[in-house]
Amino acid sequence: MTDALGSIDMPERGRSDDDATESKSKKKPRRGGKRGKKGPLARLALFYRQIIAELRKVVWPTRNQLSTYTTVVIVFVVICIGLVTVIDLGIKEVVDYVFA
């Protein structure tokens, strides 16, 4: 089946398969647009400029928010340590009872 523009599988009318493959092989390979034309130092400089631009978009927390978040994290870690300690001591007692 073909659509209004013709099939992708079929070569254009009036051209043989050899003509179609020759024209494809004569094309220059692409280097990747603008990035391929720059040297390594220019690409590195562009990379750092993009990093700085992205960091300017970040919404940084205020000192009050930062202290609140830090306190919440420390409390959560202390609770997790306590929970793991209780579970560990419980498992130790069960193992001592079974094997003693």
PDB file of C-alpha atoms in Angstrom:
ATOM      1  CA  MET A   1       0.000   0.000   0.000  1.00  0.00           C
ATOM      2  CA  THR A   2       1.099   3.509  -0.668  1.00  0.00           C
ATOM      3  CA  ASP A   3      -0.072   6.809   0.662  1.00  0.00           C
ATOM      4  CA  ALA A   4      -0.183  10.137  -1.161  1.00  0.00           C
ATOM      5  CA  LEU A   5       3.562  10.574  -0.847  1.00  0.00           C
ATOM      6  CA  GLY A   6       4.495   7.029  -1.861  1.00  0.00           C
ATOM      7  CA  SER A   7       5.838   4.131   0.088  1.00  0.00           C
ATOM      8  CA  ILE A   8       8.997   4.291   2.122  1.00  0.00           C
ATOM      9  CA  ASP A   9       9.971   0.808   0.995  1.00  0.00           C
ATOM     10  CA  MET A  10       9.793   1.582  -2.718  1.00  0.00           C
ATOM     11  CA  PRO A  11      12.493   3.658  -4.461  1.00  0.00           C
ATOM     12  CA  GLU A  12      11.407   6.770  -6.335  1.00  0.00           C
ATOM     13  CA  ARG A  13      10.155   6.352  -9.881  1.00  0.00           C
ATOM     14  CA  GLY A  14      12.816   6.593 -12.525  1.00  0.00           C
ATOM     15  CA  ARG A  15      15.607   5.613 -10.145  1.00  0.00           C
ATOM     16  CA  SER A  16      17.038   2.171  -9.762  1.00  0.00           C
ATOM     17  CA  ASP A  17      18.133   0.604  -6.504  1.00  0.00           C
ATOM     18  CA  ASP A  18      21.778   1.289  -7.406  1.00  0.00           C
ATOM     19  CA  ASP A  19      21.121   5.021  -7.863  1.00  0.00           C
ATOM     20  CA  ALA A  20      19.343   5.213  -4.499  1.00  0.00           C
ATOM     21  CA  THR A  21      22.189   3.507  -2.609  1.00  0.00           C
ATOM     22  CA  GLU A  22      24.867   5.579  -4.366  1.00  0.00           C
ATOM     23  CA  SER A  23      23.211   8.865  -3.401  1.00  0.00           C
ATOM     24  CA  LYS A  24      22.967   7.720   0.213  1.00  0.00           C
ATOM     25  CA  SER A  25      26.636   6.730   0.344  1.00  0.00           C
ATOM     26  CA  LYS A  26      27.811  10.093  -1.104  1.00  0.00           C
ATOM     27  CA  LYS A  27      26.266  12.106   1.746  1.00  0.00           C
ATOM     28  CA  LYS A  28      28.596  13.426   4.406  1.00  0.00           C
ATOM     29  CA  PRO A  29      28.069  11.986   7.876  1.00  0.00           C
ATOM     30  CA  ARG A  30      26.512  14.394  10.345  1.00  0.00           C
ATOM     31  CA  ARG A  31      28.655  15.530  13.247  1.00  0.00           C
ATOM     32  CA  GLY A  32      25.865  16.243  15.705  1.00  0.00           C
ATOM     33  CA  GLY A  33      24.841  19.805  14.960  1.00  0.00           C
ATOM     34  CA  LYS A  34      26.384  22.738  16.794  1.00  0.00           C
ATOM     35  CA  ARG A  35      27.868  20.603  19.557  1.00  0.00           C
ATOM     36  CA  GLY A  36      29.993  18.599  17.138  1.00  0.00           C
ATOM     37  CA  LYS A  37      31.665  21.741  15.747  1.00  0.00           C
ATOM     38  CA  LYS A  38      33.017  23.005  19.062  1.00  0.00           C
ATOM     39  CA  GLY A  39      36.234  21.935  20.695  1.00  0.00           C
ATOM     40  CA  PRO A  40      36.411  20.121  24.031  1.00  0.00           C
ATOM     41  CA  LEU A  41      37.158  23.286  26.039  1.00  0.00           C
ATOM     42  CA  ALA A  42      34.216  25.133  24.488  1.00  0.00           C
ATOM     43  CA  ARG A  43      31.909  22.203  25.287  1.00  0.00           C
ATOM     44  CA  LEU A  44      33.209  22.115  28.868  1.00  0.00           C
ATOM     45  CA  ALA A  45      32.611  25.853  29.252  1.00  0.00           C
ATOM     46  CA  LEU A  46      29.077  25.423  27.875  1.00  0.00           C
ATOM     47  CA  PHE A  47      28.486  22.596  30.343  1.00  0.00           C
ATOM     48  CA  TYR A  48      29.507  24.778  33.317  1.00  0.00           C
ATOM     49  CA  ARG A  49      27.388  27.703  32.075  1.00  0.00           C
ATOM     50  CA  GLN A  50      24.399  25.368  31.898  1.00  0.00           C
ATOM     51  CA  ILE A  51      25.090  24.134  35.446  1.00  0.00           C
ATOM     52  CA  ILE A  52      25.131  27.704  36.768  1.00  0.00           C
ATOM     53  CA  ALA A  53      21.933  28.512  34.882  1.00  0.00           C
ATOM     54  CA  GLU A  54      20.178  25.500  36.425  1.00  0.00           C
ATOM     55  CA  LEU A  55      21.404  26.364  39.932  1.00  0.00           C
ATOM     56  CA  ARG A  56      19.915  29.847  39.566  1.00  0.00           C
ATOM     57  CA  LYS A  57      16.505  28.225  38.983  1.00  0.00           C
ATOM     58  CA  VAL A  58      16.645  26.339  42.296  1.00  0.00           C
ATOM     59  CA  VAL A  59      14.436  27.647  45.090  1.00  0.00           C
ATOM     60  CA  TRP A  60      16.748  27.575  48.102  1.00  0.00           C
ATOM     61  CA  PRO A  61      15.200  27.126  51.571  1.00  0.00           C
ATOM     62  CA  THR A  62      15.337  29.896  54.135  1.00  0.00           C
ATOM     63  CA  ARG A  63      17.348  29.473  57.337  1.00  0.00           C
ATOM     64  CA  ASN A  64      14.134  28.737  59.277  1.00  0.00           C
ATOM     65  CA  GLN A  65      13.022  26.074  56.784  1.00  0.00           C
ATOM     66  CA  LEU A  66      16.486  24.518  56.774  1.00  0.00           C
ATOM     67  CA  SER A  67      16.598  24.210  60.577  1.00  0.00           C
ATOM     68  CA  THR A  68      13.081  22.728  60.601  1.00  0.00           C
ATOM     69  CA  TYR A  69      13.957  20.144  57.937  1.00  0.00           C
ATOM     70  CA  THR A  70      17.190  19.255  59.748  1.00  0.00           C
ATOM     71  CA  THR A  71      15.370  18.760  63.044  1.00  0.00           C
ATOM     72  CA  VAL A  72      12.743  16.540  61.405  1.00  0.00           C
ATOM     73  CA  VAL A  73      15.430  14.375  59.798  1.00  0.00           C
ATOM     74  CA  ILE A  74      17.407  13.996  63.055  1.00  0.00           C
ATOM     75  CA  VAL A  75      14.268  13.050  65.015  1.00  0.00           C
ATOM     76  CA  PHE A  76      13.275  10.518  62.346  1.00  0.00           C
ATOM     77  CA  VAL A  77      16.753   8.941  62.363  1.00  0.00           C
ATOM     78  CA  VAL A  78      16.731   8.693  66.196  1.00  0.00           C
ATOM     79  CA  ILE A  79      13.298   6.995  66.085  1.00  0.00           C
ATOM     80  CA  CYS A  80      14.536   4.525  63.449  1.00  0.00           C
ATOM     81  CA  ILE A  81      17.663   3.763  65.514  1.00  0.00           C
ATOM     82  CA  GLY A  82      15.477   3.098  68.584  1.00  0.00           C
ATOM     83  CA  LEU A  83      13.142   0.846  66.599  1.00  0.00           C
ATOM     84  CA  VAL A  84      15.985  -1.188  65.115  1.00  0.00           C
ATOM     85  CA  THR A  85      17.620  -1.483  68.557  1.00  0.00           C
ATOM     86  CA  VAL A  86      14.403  -2.815  70.132  1.00  0.00           C
ATOM     87  CA  ILE A  87      13.887  -5.313  67.294  1.00  0.00           C
ATOM     88  CA  ASP A  88      17.536  -6.410  67.508  1.00  0.00           C
ATOM     89  CA  LEU A  89      17.339  -6.956  71.283  1.00  0.00           C
ATOM     90  CA  GLY A  90      14.078  -8.893  70.827  1.00  0.00           C
ATOM     91  CA  ILE A  91      15.629 -11.173  68.195  1.00  0.00           C
ATOM     92  CA  LYS A  92      18.682 -11.667  70.478  1.00  0.00           C
ATOM     93  CA  GLU A  93      16.454 -12.771  73.343  1.00  0.00           C
ATOM     94  CA  VAL A  94      14.570 -15.215  71.085  1.00  0.00           C
ATOM     95  CA  VAL A  95      17.855 -16.683  69.796  1.00  0.00           C
ATOM     96  CA  ASP A  96      19.223 -16.986  73.365  1.00  0.00           C
ATOM     97  CA  TYR A  97      16.010 -18.756  74.478  1.00  0.00           C
ATOM     98  CA  VAL A  98      16.047 -21.174  71.504  1.00  0.00           C
ATOM     99  CA  PHE A  99      19.745 -22.097  71.589  1.00  0.00           C
ATOM    100  CA  ALA A 100      20.483 -21.816  75.325  1.00  0.00           C
TER     101      ALA A 100
END
